[in-house]
PDB file of C-alpha atoms in Angstrom:
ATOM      1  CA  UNK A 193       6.912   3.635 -11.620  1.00 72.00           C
ATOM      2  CA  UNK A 194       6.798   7.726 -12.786  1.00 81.00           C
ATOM      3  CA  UNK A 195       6.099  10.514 -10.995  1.00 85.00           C
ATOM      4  CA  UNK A 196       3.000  12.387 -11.362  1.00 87.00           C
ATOM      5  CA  UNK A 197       1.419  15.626 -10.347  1.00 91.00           C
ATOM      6  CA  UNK A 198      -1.596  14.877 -10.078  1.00 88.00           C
ATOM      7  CA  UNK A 199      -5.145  16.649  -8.430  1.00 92.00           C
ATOM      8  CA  UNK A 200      -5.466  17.071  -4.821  1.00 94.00           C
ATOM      9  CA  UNK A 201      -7.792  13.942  -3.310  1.00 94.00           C
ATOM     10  CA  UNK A 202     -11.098  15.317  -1.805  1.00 96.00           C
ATOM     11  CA  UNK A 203     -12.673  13.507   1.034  1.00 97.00           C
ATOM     12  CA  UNK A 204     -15.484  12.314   1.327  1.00 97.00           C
ATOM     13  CA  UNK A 205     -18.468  12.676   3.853  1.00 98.00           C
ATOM     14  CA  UNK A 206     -16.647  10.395   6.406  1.00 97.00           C
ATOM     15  CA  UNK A 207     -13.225  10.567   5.533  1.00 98.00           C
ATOM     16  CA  UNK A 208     -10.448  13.116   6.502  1.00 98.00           C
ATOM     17  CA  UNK A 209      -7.961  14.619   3.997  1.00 98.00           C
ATOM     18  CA  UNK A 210      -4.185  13.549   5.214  1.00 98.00           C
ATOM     19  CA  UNK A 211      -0.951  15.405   4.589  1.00 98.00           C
ATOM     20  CA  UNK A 212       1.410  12.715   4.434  1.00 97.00           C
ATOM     21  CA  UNK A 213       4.592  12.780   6.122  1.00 97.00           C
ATOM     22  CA  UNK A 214       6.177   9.111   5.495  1.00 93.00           C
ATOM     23  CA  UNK A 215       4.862   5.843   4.366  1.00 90.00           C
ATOM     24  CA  UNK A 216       5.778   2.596   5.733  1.00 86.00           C
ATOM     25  CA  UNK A 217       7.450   1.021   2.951  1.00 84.00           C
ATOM     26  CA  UNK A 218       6.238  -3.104   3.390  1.00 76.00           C
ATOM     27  CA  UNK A 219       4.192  -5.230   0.867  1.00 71.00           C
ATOM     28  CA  UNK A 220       3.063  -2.329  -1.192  1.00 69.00           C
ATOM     29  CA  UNK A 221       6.403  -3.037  -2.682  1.00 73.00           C
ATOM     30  CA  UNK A 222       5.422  -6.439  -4.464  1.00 78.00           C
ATOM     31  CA  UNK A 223       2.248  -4.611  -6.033  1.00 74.00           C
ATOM     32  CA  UNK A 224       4.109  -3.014  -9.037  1.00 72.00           C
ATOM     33  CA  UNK A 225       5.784  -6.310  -9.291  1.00 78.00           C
ATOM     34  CA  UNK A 226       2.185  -8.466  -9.351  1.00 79.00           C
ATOM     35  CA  UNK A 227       3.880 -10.471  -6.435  1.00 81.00           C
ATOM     36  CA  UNK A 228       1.206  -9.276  -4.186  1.00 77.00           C
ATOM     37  CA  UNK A 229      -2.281 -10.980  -3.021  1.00 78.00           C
ATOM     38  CA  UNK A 230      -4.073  -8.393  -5.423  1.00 77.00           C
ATOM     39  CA  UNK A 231      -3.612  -6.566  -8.811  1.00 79.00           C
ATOM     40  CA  UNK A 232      -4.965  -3.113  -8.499  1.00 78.00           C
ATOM     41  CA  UNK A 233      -5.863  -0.652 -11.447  1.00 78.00           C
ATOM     42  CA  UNK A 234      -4.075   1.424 -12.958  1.00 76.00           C
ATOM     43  CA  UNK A 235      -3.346   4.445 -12.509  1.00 77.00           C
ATOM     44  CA  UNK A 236      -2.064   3.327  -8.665  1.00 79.00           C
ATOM     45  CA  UNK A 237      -0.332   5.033  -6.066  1.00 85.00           C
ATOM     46  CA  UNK A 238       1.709   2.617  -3.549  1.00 84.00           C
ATOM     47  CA  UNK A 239       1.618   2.951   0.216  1.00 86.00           C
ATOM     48  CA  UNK A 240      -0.974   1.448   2.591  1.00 87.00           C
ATOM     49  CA  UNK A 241       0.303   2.867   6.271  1.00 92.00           C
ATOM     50  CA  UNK A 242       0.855   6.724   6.578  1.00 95.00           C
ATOM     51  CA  UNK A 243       1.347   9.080   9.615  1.00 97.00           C
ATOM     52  CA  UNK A 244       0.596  12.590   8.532  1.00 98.00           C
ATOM     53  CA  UNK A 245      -1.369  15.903   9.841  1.00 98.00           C
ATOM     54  CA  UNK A 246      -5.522  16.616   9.175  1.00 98.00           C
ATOM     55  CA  UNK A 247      -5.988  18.900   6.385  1.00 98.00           C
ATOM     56  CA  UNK A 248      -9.604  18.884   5.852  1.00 98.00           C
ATOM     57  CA  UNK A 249     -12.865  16.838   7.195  1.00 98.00           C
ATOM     58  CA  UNK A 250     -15.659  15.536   5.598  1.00 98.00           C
ATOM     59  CA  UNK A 251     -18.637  16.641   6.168  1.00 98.00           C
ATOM     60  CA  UNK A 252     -19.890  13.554   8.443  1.00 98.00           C
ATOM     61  CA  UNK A 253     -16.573  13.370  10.545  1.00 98.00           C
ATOM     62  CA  UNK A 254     -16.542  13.220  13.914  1.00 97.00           C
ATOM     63  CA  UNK A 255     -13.604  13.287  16.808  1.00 96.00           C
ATOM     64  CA  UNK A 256     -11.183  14.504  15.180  1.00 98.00           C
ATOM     65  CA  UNK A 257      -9.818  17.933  13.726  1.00 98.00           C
ATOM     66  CA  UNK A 258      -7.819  19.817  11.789  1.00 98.00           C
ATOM     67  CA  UNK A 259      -4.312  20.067  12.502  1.00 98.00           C
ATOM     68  CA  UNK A 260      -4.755  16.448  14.071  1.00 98.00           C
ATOM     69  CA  UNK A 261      -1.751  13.910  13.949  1.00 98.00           C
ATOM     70  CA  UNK A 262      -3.206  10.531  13.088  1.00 98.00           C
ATOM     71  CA  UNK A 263      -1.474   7.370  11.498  1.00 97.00           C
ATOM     72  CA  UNK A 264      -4.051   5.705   8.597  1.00 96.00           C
ATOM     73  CA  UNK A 265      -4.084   2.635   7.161  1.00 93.00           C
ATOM     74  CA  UNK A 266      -5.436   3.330   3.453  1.00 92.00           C
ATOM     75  CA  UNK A 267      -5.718   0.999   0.271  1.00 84.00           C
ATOM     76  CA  UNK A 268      -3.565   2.623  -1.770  1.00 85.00           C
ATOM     77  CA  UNK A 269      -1.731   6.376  -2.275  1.00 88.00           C
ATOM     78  CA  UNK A 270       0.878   6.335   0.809  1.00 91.00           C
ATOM     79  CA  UNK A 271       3.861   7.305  -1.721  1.00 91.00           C
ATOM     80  CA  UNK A 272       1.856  10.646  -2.225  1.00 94.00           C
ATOM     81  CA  UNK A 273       1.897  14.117  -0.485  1.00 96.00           C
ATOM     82  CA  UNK A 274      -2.104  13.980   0.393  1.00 97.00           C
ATOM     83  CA  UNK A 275      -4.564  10.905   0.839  1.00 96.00           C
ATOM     84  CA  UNK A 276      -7.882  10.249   2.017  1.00 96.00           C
ATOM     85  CA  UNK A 277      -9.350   7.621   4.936  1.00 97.00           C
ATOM     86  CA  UNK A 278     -11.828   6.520   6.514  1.00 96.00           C
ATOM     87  CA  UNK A 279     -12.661   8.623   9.893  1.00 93.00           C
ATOM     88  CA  UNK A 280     -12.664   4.916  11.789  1.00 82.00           C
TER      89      UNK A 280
END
């Protein structure tokens, strides 16, 4: 594992932009060991459960807001500062 800067995630019609403020640390951890269910591609970001603040809505969200707290379960990207999800 190496850290990175890399570009800001931009959602997508129905998913919100997260600022993350922990991640769950659980089986994400076997993934850079190929001890979990699935490989992933590379480049990949661990972290699969985030709490974190709204920074930005797509452009079909719906009930929620900017500014919201929310807790996301996402497929990969936890161990960054931003990451997208799905608005359900």
């Amino acid at each position: 594992m190496r850290l990175e800067d890399i570009s800001l995630p931009e959602p997508k019609s129905e998913e919100v932009l997260i600022k993350i403020h922990a991640c769950r640390v659980n089986a994400d951890t076997l993934v850079p060991k190929n001890q979990y269910i699935f490989t992933p591609s590379l480049p990949f970001i661990p972290g699969f459960e985030v709490p974190g603040t709204i920074e930005k809505l797509g452009t079909e969200v719906t009930g929620f807001s900017i500014g919201q707290r929310v807790v996301a379960f996402i497929s990969n990207g936890g161990y960054a500062e931003y990451a997208t999800a799905q608005q359900n």
